[in-house]
Coordinates of C-alpha atoms and ligand atoms in Angstrom, one line a residue:
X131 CA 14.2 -197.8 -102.5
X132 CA 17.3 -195.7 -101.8
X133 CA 19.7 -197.3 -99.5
X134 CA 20.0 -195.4 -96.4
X135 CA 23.8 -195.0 -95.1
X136 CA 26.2 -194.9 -92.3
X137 CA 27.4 -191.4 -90.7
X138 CA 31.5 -191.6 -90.9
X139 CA 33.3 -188.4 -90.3
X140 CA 30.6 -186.1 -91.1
X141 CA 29.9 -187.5 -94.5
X142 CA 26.7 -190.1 -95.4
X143 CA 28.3 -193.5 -96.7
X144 CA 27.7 -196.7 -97.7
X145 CA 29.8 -199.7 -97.3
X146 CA 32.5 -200.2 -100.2
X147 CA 31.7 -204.0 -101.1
X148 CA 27.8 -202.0 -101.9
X149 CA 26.3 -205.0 -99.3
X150 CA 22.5 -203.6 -97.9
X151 CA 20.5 -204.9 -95.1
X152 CA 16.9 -204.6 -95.6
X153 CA 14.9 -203.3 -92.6
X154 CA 11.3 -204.8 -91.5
X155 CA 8.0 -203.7 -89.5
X156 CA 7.7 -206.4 -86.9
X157 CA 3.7 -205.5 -86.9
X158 CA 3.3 -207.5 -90.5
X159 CA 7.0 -208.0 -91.3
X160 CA 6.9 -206.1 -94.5
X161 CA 10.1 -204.5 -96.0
X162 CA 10.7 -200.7 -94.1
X163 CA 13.6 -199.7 -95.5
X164 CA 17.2 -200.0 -97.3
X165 CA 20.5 -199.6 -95.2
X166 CA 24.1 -200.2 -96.3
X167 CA 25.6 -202.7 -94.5
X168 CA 29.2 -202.2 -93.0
X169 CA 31.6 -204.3 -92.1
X170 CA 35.4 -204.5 -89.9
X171 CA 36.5 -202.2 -93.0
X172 CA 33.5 -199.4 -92.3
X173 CA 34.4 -199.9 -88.5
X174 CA 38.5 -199.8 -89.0
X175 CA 37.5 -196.4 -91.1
X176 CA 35.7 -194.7 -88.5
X177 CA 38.0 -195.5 -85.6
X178 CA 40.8 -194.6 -87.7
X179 CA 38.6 -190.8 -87.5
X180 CA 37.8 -190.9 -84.3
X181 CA 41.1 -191.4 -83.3
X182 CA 42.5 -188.5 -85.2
X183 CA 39.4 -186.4 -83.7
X184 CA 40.2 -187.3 -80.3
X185 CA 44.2 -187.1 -80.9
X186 CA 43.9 -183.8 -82.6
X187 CA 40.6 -182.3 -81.6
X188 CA 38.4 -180.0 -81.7
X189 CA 36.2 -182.3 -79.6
X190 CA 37.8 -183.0 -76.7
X191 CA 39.7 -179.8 -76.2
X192 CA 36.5 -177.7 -76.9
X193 CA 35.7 -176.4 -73.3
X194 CA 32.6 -178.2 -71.2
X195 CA 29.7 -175.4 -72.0
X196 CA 30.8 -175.5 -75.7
X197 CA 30.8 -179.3 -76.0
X198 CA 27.3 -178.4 -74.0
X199 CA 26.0 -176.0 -76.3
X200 CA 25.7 -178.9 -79.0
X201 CA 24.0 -181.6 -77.0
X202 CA 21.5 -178.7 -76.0
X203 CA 21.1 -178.0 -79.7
X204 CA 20.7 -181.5 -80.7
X205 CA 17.8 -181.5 -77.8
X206 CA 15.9 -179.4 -79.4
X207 CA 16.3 -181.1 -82.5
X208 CA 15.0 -184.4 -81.0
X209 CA 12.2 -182.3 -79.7
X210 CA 11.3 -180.2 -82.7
X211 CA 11.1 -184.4 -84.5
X212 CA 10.1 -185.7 -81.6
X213 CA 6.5 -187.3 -83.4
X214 CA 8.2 -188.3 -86.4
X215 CA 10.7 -189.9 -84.5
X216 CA 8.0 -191.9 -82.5
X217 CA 6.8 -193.1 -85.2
X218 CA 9.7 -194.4 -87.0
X219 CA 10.7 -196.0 -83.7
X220 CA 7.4 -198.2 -83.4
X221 CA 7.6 -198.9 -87.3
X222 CA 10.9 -200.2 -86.6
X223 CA 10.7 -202.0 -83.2
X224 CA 6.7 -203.0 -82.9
X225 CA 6.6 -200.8 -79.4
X226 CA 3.4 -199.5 -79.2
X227 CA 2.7 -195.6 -80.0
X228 CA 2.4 -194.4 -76.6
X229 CA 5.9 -196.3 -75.4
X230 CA 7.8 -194.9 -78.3
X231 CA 6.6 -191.6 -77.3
X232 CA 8.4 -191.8 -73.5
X233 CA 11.7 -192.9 -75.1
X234 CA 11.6 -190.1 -77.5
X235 CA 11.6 -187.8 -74.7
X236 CA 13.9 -189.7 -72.2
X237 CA 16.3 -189.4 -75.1
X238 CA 15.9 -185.5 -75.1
X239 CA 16.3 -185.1 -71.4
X240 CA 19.4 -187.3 -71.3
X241 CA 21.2 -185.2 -73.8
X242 CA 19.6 -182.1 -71.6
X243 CA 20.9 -183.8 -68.4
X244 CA 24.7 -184.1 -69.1
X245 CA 24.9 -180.8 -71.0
X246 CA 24.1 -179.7 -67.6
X247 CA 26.0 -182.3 -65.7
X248 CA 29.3 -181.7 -67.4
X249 CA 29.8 -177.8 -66.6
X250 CA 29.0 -178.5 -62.9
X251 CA 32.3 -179.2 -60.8
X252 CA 34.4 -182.2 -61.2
X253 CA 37.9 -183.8 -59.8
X254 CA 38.7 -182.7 -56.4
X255 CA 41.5 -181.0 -54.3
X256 CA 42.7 -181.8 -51.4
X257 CA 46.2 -181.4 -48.9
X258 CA 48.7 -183.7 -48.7
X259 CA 51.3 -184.0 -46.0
X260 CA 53.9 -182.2 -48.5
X261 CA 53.3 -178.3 -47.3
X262 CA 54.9 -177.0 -51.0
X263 CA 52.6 -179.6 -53.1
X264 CA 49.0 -178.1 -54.0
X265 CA 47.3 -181.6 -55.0
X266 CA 44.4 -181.7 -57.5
X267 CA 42.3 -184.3 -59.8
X268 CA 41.2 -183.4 -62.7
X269 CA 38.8 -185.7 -65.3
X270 CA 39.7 -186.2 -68.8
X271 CA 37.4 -188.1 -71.7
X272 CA 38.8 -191.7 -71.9
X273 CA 39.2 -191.4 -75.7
X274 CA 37.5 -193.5 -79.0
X275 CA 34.0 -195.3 -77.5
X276 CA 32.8 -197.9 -79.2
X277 CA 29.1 -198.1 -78.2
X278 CA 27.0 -201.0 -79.2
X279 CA 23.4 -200.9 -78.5
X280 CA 20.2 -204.0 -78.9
X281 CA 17.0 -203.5 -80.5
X282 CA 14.9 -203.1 -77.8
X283 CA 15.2 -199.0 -77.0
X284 CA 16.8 -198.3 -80.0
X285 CA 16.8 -194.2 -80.0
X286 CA 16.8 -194.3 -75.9
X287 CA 19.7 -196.7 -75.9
X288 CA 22.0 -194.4 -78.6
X289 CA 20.9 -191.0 -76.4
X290 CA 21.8 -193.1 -72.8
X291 CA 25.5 -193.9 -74.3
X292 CA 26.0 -191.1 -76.7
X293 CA 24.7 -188.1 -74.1
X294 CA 27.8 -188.9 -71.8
X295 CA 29.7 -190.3 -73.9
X296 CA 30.4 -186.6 -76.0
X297 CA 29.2 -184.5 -73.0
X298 CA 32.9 -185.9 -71.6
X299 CA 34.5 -184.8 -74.3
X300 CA 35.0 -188.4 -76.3
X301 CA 35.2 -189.4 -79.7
X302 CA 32.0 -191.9 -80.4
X303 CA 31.0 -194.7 -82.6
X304 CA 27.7 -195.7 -82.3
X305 CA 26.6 -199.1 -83.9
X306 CA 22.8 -200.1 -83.0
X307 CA 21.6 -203.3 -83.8
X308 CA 21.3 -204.2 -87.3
X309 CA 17.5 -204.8 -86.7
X310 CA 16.8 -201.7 -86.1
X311 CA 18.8 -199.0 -87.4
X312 CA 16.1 -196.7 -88.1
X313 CA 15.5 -194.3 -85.4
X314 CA 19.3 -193.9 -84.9
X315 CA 20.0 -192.9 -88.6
X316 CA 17.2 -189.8 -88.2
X317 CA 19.1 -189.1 -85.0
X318 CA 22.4 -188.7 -86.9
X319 CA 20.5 -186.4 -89.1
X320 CA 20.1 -184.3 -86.2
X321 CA 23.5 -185.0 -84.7
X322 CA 24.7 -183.4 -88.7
X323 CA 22.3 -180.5 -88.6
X324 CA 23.9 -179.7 -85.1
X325 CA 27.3 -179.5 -86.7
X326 CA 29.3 -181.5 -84.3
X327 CA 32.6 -182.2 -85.9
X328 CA 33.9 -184.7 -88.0
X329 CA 34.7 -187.3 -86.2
X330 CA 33.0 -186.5 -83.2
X331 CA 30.4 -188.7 -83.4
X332 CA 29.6 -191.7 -86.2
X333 CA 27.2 -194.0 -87.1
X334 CA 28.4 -197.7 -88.3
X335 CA 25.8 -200.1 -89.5
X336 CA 26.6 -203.3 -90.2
X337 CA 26.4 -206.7 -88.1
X338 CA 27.5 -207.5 -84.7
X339 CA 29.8 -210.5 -85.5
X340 CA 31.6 -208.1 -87.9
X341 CA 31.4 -204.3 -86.9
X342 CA 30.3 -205.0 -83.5
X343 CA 33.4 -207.3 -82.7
X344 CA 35.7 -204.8 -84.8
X345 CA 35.0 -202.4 -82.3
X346 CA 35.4 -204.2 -79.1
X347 CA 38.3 -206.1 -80.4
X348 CA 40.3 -202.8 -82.0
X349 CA 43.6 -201.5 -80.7
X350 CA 42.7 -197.9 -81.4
X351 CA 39.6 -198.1 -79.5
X352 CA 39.8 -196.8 -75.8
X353 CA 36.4 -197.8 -74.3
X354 CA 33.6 -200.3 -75.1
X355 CA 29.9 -199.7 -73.8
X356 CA 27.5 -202.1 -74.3
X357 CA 23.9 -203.3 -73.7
X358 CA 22.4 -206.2 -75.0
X359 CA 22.4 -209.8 -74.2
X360 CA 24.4 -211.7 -71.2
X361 CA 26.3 -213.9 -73.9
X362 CA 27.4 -211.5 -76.2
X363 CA 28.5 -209.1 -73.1
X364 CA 31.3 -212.0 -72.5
X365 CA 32.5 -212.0 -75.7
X366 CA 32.6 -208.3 -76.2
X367 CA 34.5 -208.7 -72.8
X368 CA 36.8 -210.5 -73.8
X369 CA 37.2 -209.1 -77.3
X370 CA 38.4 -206.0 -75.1
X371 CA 41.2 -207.6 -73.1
X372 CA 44.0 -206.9 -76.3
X373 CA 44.4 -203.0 -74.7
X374 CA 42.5 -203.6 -71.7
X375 CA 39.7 -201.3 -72.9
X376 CA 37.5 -199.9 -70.2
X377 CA 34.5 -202.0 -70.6
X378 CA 30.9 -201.6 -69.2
X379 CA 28.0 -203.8 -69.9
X380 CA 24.5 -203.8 -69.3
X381 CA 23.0 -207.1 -69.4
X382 CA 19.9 -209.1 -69.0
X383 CA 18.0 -210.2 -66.4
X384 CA 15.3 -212.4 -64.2
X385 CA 14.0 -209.6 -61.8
X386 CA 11.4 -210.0 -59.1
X387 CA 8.5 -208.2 -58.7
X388 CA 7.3 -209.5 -55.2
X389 CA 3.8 -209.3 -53.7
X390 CA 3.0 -209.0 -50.3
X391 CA -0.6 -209.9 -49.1
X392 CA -0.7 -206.4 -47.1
X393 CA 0.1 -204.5 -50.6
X394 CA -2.4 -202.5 -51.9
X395 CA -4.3 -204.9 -54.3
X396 CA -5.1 -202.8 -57.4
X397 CA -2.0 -200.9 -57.5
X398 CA 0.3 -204.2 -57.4
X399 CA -1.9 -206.0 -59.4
X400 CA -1.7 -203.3 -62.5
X401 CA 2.2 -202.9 -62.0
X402 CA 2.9 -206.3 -62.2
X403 CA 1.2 -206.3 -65.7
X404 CA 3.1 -203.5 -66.2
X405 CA 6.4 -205.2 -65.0
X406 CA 6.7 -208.2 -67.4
X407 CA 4.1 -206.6 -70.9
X408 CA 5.5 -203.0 -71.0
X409 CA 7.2 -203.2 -74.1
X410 CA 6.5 -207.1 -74.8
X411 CA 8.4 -207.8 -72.3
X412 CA 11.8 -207.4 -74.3
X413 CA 13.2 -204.9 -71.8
X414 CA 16.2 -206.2 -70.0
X415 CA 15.0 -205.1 -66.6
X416 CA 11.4 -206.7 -66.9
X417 CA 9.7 -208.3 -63.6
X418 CA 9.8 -211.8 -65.3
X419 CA 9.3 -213.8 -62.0
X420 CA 5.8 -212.5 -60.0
X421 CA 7.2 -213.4 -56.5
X422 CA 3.6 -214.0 -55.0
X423 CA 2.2 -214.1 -51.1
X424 CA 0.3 -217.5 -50.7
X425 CA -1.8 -215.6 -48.9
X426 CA -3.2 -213.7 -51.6
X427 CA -2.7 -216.7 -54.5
X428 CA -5.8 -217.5 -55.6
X429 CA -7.3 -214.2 -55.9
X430 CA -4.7 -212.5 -56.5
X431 CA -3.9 -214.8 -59.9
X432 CA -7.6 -215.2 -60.6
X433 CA -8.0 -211.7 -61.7
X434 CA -4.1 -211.2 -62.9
X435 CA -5.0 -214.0 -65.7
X436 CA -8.3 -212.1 -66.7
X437 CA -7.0 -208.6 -67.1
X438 CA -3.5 -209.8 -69.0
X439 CA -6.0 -212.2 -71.5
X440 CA -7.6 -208.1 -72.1
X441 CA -4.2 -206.6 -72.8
X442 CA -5.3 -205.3 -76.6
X443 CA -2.7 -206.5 -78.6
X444 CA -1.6 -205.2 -82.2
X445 CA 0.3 -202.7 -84.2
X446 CA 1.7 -200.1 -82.6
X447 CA 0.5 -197.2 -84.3
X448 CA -2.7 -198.1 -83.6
X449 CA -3.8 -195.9 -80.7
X450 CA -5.7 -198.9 -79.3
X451 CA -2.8 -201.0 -79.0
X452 CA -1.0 -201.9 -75.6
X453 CA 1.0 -203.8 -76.8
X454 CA 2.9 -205.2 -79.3
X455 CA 4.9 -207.5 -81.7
X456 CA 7.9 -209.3 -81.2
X457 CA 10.9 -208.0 -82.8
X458 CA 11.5 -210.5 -85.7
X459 CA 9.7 -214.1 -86.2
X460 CA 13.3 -215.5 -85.1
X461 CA 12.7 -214.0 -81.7
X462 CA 9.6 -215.0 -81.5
X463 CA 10.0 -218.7 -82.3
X464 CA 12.9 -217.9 -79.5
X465 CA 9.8 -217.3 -77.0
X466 CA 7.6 -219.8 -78.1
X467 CA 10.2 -222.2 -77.9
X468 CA 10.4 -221.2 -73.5
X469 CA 6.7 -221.4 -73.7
X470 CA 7.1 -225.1 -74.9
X471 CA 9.5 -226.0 -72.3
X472 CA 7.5 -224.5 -69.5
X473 CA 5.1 -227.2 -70.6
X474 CA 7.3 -229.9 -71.2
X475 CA 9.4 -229.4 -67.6
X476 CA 5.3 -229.3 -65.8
X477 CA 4.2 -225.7 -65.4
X478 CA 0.7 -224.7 -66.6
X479 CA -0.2 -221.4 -68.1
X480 CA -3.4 -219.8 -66.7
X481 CA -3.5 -217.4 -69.6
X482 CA -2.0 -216.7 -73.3
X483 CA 1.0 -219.6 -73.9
X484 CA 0.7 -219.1 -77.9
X485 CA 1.3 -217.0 -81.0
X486 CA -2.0 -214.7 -81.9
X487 CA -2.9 -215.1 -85.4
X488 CA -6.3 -213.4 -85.6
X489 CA -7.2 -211.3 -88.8
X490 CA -4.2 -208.8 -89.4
X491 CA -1.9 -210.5 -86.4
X492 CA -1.0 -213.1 -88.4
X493 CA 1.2 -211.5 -90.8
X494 CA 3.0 -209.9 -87.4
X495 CA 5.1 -211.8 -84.6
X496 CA 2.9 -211.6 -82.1
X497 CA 2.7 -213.6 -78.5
X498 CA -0.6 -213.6 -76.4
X499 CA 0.6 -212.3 -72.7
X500 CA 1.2 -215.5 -70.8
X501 CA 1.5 -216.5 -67.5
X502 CA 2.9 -219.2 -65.7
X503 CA 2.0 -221.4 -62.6
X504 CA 3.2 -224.6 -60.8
X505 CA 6.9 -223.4 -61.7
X506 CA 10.2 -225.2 -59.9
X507 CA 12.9 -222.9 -59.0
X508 CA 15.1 -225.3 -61.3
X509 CA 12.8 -224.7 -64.7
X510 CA 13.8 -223.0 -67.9
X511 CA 11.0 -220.3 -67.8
X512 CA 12.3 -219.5 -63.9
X513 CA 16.2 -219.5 -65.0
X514 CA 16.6 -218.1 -68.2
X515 CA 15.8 -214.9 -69.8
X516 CA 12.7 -215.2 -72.2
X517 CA 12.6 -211.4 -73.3
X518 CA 9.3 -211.6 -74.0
X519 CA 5.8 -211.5 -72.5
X520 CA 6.6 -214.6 -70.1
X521 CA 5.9 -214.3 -66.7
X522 CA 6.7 -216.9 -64.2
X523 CA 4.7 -217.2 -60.8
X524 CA 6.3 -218.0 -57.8
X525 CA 4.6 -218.2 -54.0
X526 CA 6.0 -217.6 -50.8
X527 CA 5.1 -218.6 -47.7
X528 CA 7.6 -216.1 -45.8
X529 CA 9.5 -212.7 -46.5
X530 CA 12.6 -215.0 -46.0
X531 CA 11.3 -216.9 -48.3
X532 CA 10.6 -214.2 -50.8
X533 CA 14.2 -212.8 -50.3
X534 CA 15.6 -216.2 -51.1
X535 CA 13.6 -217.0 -54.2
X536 CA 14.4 -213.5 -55.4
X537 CA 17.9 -213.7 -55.2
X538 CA 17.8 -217.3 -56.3
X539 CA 19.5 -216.2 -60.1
X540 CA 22.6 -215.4 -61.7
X541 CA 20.9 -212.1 -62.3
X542 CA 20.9 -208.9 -60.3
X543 CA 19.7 -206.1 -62.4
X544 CA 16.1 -204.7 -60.9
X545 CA 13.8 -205.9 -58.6
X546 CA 10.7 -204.4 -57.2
X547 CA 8.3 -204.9 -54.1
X548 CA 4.7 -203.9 -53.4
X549 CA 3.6 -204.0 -49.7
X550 CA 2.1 -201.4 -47.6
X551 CA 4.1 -202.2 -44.8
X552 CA 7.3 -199.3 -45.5
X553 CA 9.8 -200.8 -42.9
X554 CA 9.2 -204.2 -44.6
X555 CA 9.5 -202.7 -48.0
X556 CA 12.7 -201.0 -47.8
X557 CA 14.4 -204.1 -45.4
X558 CA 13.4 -206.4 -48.6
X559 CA 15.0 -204.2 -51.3
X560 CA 17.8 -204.1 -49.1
X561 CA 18.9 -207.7 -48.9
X562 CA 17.9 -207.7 -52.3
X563 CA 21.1 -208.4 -54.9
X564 CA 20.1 -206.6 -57.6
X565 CA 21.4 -203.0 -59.1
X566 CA 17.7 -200.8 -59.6
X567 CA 15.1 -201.4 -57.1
X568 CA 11.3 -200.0 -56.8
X569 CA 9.0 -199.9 -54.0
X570 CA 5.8 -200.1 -54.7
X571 CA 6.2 -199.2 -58.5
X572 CA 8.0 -200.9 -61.1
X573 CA 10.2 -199.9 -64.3
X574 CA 10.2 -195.7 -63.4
X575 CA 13.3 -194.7 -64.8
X576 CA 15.3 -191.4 -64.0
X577 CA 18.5 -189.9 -66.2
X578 CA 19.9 -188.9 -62.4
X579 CA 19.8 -192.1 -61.2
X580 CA 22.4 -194.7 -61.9
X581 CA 21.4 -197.5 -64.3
X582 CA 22.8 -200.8 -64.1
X583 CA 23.3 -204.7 -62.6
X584 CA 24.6 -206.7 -60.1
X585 CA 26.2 -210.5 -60.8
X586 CA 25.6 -211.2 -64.8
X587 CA 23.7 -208.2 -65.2
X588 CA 26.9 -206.2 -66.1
X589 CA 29.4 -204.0 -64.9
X590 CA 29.6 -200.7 -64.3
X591 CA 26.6 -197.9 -64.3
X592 CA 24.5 -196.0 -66.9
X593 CA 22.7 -192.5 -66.7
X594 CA 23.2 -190.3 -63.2
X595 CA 26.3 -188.7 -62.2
X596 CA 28.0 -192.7 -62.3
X597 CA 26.9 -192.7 -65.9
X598 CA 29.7 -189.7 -66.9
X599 CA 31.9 -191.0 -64.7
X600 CA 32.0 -193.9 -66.5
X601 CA 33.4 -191.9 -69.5
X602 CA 35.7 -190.1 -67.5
X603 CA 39.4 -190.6 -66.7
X604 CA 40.8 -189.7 -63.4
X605 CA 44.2 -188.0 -63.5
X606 CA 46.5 -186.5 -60.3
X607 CA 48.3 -183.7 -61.0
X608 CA 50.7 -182.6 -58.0
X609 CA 52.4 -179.0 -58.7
X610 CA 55.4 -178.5 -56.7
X611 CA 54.7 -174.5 -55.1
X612 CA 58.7 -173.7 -54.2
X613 CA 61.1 -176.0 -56.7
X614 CA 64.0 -176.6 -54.9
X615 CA 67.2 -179.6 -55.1
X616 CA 66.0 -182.8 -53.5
X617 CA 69.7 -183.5 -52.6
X618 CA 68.7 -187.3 -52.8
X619 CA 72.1 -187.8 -55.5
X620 CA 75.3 -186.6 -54.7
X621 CA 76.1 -186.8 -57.7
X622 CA 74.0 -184.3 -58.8
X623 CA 75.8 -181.4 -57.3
Ligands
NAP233 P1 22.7 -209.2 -78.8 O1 23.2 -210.2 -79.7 O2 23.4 -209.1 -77.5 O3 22.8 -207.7 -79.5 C1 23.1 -206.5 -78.9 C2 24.1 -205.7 -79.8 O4 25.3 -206.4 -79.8 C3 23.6 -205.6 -81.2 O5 24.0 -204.4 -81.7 C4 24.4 -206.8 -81.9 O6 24.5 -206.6 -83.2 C5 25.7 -206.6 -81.2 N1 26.5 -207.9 -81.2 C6 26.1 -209.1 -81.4 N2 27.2 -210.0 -81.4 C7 28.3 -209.2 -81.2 C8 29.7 -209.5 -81.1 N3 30.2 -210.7 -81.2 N4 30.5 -208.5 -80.9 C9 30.1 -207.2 -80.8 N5 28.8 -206.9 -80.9 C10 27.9 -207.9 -81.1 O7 21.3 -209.3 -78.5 P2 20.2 -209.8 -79.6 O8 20.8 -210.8 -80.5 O9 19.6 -208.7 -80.2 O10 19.3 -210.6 -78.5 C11 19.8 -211.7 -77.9 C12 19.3 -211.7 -76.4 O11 19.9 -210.6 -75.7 C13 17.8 -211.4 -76.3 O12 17.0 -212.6 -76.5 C14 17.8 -210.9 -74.9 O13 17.8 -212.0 -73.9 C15 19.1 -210.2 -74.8 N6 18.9 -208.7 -74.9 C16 19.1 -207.9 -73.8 C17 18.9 -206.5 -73.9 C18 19.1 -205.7 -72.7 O14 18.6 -204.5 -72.8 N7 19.8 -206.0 -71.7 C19 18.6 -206.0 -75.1 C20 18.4 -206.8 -76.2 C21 18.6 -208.2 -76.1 P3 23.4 -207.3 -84.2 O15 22.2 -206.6 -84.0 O16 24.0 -207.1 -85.5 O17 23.4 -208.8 -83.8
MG234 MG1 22.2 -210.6 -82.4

């Protein structure tokens, strides 16, 4: 099998020490692919490029609707792949078909949205008290990103930091996660065939202990996005404090989906499936915690329990499947190691709590959708984030009640509420603490609207006008209209 390789300023690489990675489908966990494994030496390489791209150009001196004109291009490239792409992307990360197939063209529009975005006006002007002084701010890329992305939305995740990231006019670095490398390597295929310029944009595969932390930790490196888990967000964090990089970080979470007993039954019912076994459950904003009216308890969990034991599980490219396997049988042991502690600390699952191992499933790492009852606030499968298709009930016997169960978590990142009472809907997101909020839908998800978490969900904001902001710096320039002494020295004459 050929060993697939890195993108470093413009040319297809592998990593000098000839270390490879193999690559595996999470459906039956047999071998995908070959890819080179990099390294800090890989990583100190491609910074060293980026810098001289961004130092010397063309990138970031090209003007906005040229710099535009190539993420439009590369659109159309996604586009024109767009099935193959889907399909390499459930290979790679178990999401089923029909999933793969939204992020393949979220990923277009996002490159679509800020090759828009960045030709429409930015900075300000504005009159100071100075009559001769014609004031003005003007935005500037922030220079070499490092942009380190999980293994959950692997080609949505490298268009959500990259689209900005070069629409602004900076030199990037991608590194996805070394699970899944896949979908990101066609993308640079793309990104090549687009003829951005050396330098511009590079791919670096390798680990996130070694190339991860080479870019977060790096001198030369002016900006450090992130998205993955809560842990490794502190330690990029503070990997970044040597030149006080700009960091953001999107992190994990515990998010609420809460039921009211005046809610329209079907439609919460079906979205709160939706909320925790869309995409296993390893999305970061997933409605772990069902927030649940007494009220409506016992019916309400009756029928959630049947429907979610129907959820067809298998391999993605099956068109039956809705969903599928767990990323590797590490991170599945992960989640059936929560499932044994929800048992041990005295919850009781009224559907799934185990591995499926039926016929073809068994080669796969595949979890039967489970749900939790008779939780404590205090338990592991309430506190901590499972990433998986775990979902822990919780009743409520008041919207106080519900408010303060919600926020009860060092998360903040979504949140959603189903009632059919609108006044009461919006007054709960409200005192919600949490960064994306949905009434009476869960998990929609917009390129114009700013991505991102409260408490240890992060810091900063993806996508939306925040999102190239976030790539942007902000420079005052003051121009002095009628240059004349300042008689403030004497000496001066
Ligand atoms: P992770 O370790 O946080 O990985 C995310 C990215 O960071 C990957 O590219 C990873 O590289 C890299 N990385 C790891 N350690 C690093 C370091 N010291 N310095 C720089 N980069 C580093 O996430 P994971 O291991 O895939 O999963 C762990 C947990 O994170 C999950 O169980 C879940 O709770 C959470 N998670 C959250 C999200 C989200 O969207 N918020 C996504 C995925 C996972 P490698 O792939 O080489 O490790
Ligand atoms: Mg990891």
């Amino acid at each position: 099998m050929k060993t697939l390789p890195m993108f470093l300023n413009g040319e297809w690489i592998e990593a000098g020490d000839g270390a490879t990675r193999e690559i595996f489908n999470p459906s039956n966990n047999q071998m995908l692919a070959v890819v080179t494994d990099g390294g800090e030496l890989e990583t100190e390489f491609a910074i060293a490029h980026a810098r001289r791209a961004f130092d010397e150009g063309p990138w970031p001196q090209m003007r906005a609707p040229e710099r535009a004109g190539y993420l439009f291009k590369l659109a159309d490239l996604i586009e024109k792949n767009a099935d193959a792409l889907a399909k390499i992307e459930t290979r790679n990360s178990g999401k089923p078909l029909r999933e793969a197939k939204f992020d393949v063209a979220d990923a277009t529009g996002c490159f679509r949205y800020y090759a828009g975005l960045v030709t429409k006006p930015l900075g300000q002007t504005y009159e100071v008290s100075d009559p001769v002084i014609q004031a003005m701010v003007v935005r500037e890329p922030v220079g070499v990103c490092g942009q380190i992305i999980p293994w959950n939305y692997p080609l949505l995740m490298a268009a959500w930091k990259l689209a900005p990231g070069l629409a602004a006019g900076n030199c990037c670095i991608l590194k996805p996660a070394e699970t899944t490398p896949l979908t990101a390597i066609e993308l640079f295929k793309l990104i090549a065939e687009a003829g951005f310029p050396p330098g511009a944009a590079q791919l670096v595969l390798g680990s996130g202990s070694t190339a991860g932390y080479a870019l977060a930790a790096s001198m030369d490196v002016d900006k450090i996005a992130f998205t993955g888990g809560t842990a490794t967000g502190r330690k990029i964090m503070t990997a970044a404090t040597g030149n006080i990089k700009k960091v953001t970080l999107e992190l994990g979470g515990k998010s609420p989906c809460i039921v009211f007993a005046d809610a329209d039954f079907e439609v919460a019912l079906e979205y709160a499936m939706f909320a925790i076994f869309a995409g296993q459950g390893e999305v970061c904003s997933a409605g772990s915690r069902l927030i649940l009216d007494k009220k409506i308890a016992d019916k309400f969990l009756a029928r959630l329990a049947e429907a979610s034991a129907g959820i067809v599980v298998g391999d993605g490219l099956d068109p039956k499947t809705e969903m599928g396997p767990l990323i590797t049988p590490a991170h599945m042991e992960k989640v059936l190691g929560y499932i044994e502690a929800g048992r041990s600390e005295g919850a009781e699952t009224i559907c799934g709590g185990h591995r499926l191992t039926d016929g073809a499933l068994a080669a796969g790492n595949f979890i039967a959708p489970t749900i939790f009852v008779k939780t404590q606030p205090e338990m592991k499968i309430v506190r901590e984030e499972i990433f998986g298709p775990v979902l822990a009930v919780q009743l409520f016997a008041s919207e106080e009640e519900a408010v303060s169960l919600a926020n009860d978590t060092i998360y903040g990142l979504a949140a959603g509420v189903f009632t059919s009472d609108s006044g009461k809907g919006l007054r709960v997101l409200k005192k919600l603490r949490a960064g994306i909020t949905w009434l009476n839908t869960y998990h929609p998800t917009f390129n114009e609207a700013p991505w991102g978490g409260y408490k240890q969900s992060g810091i900063g904001r993806e996508l939306g006008t925040f999102g190239l902001d976030a790539y942007l710096e902000t420079k005052q320039i003051n121009i002095n209209l009628a240059p004349a002494r300042l008689g403030w020295f004497r000496s001066a004459g």
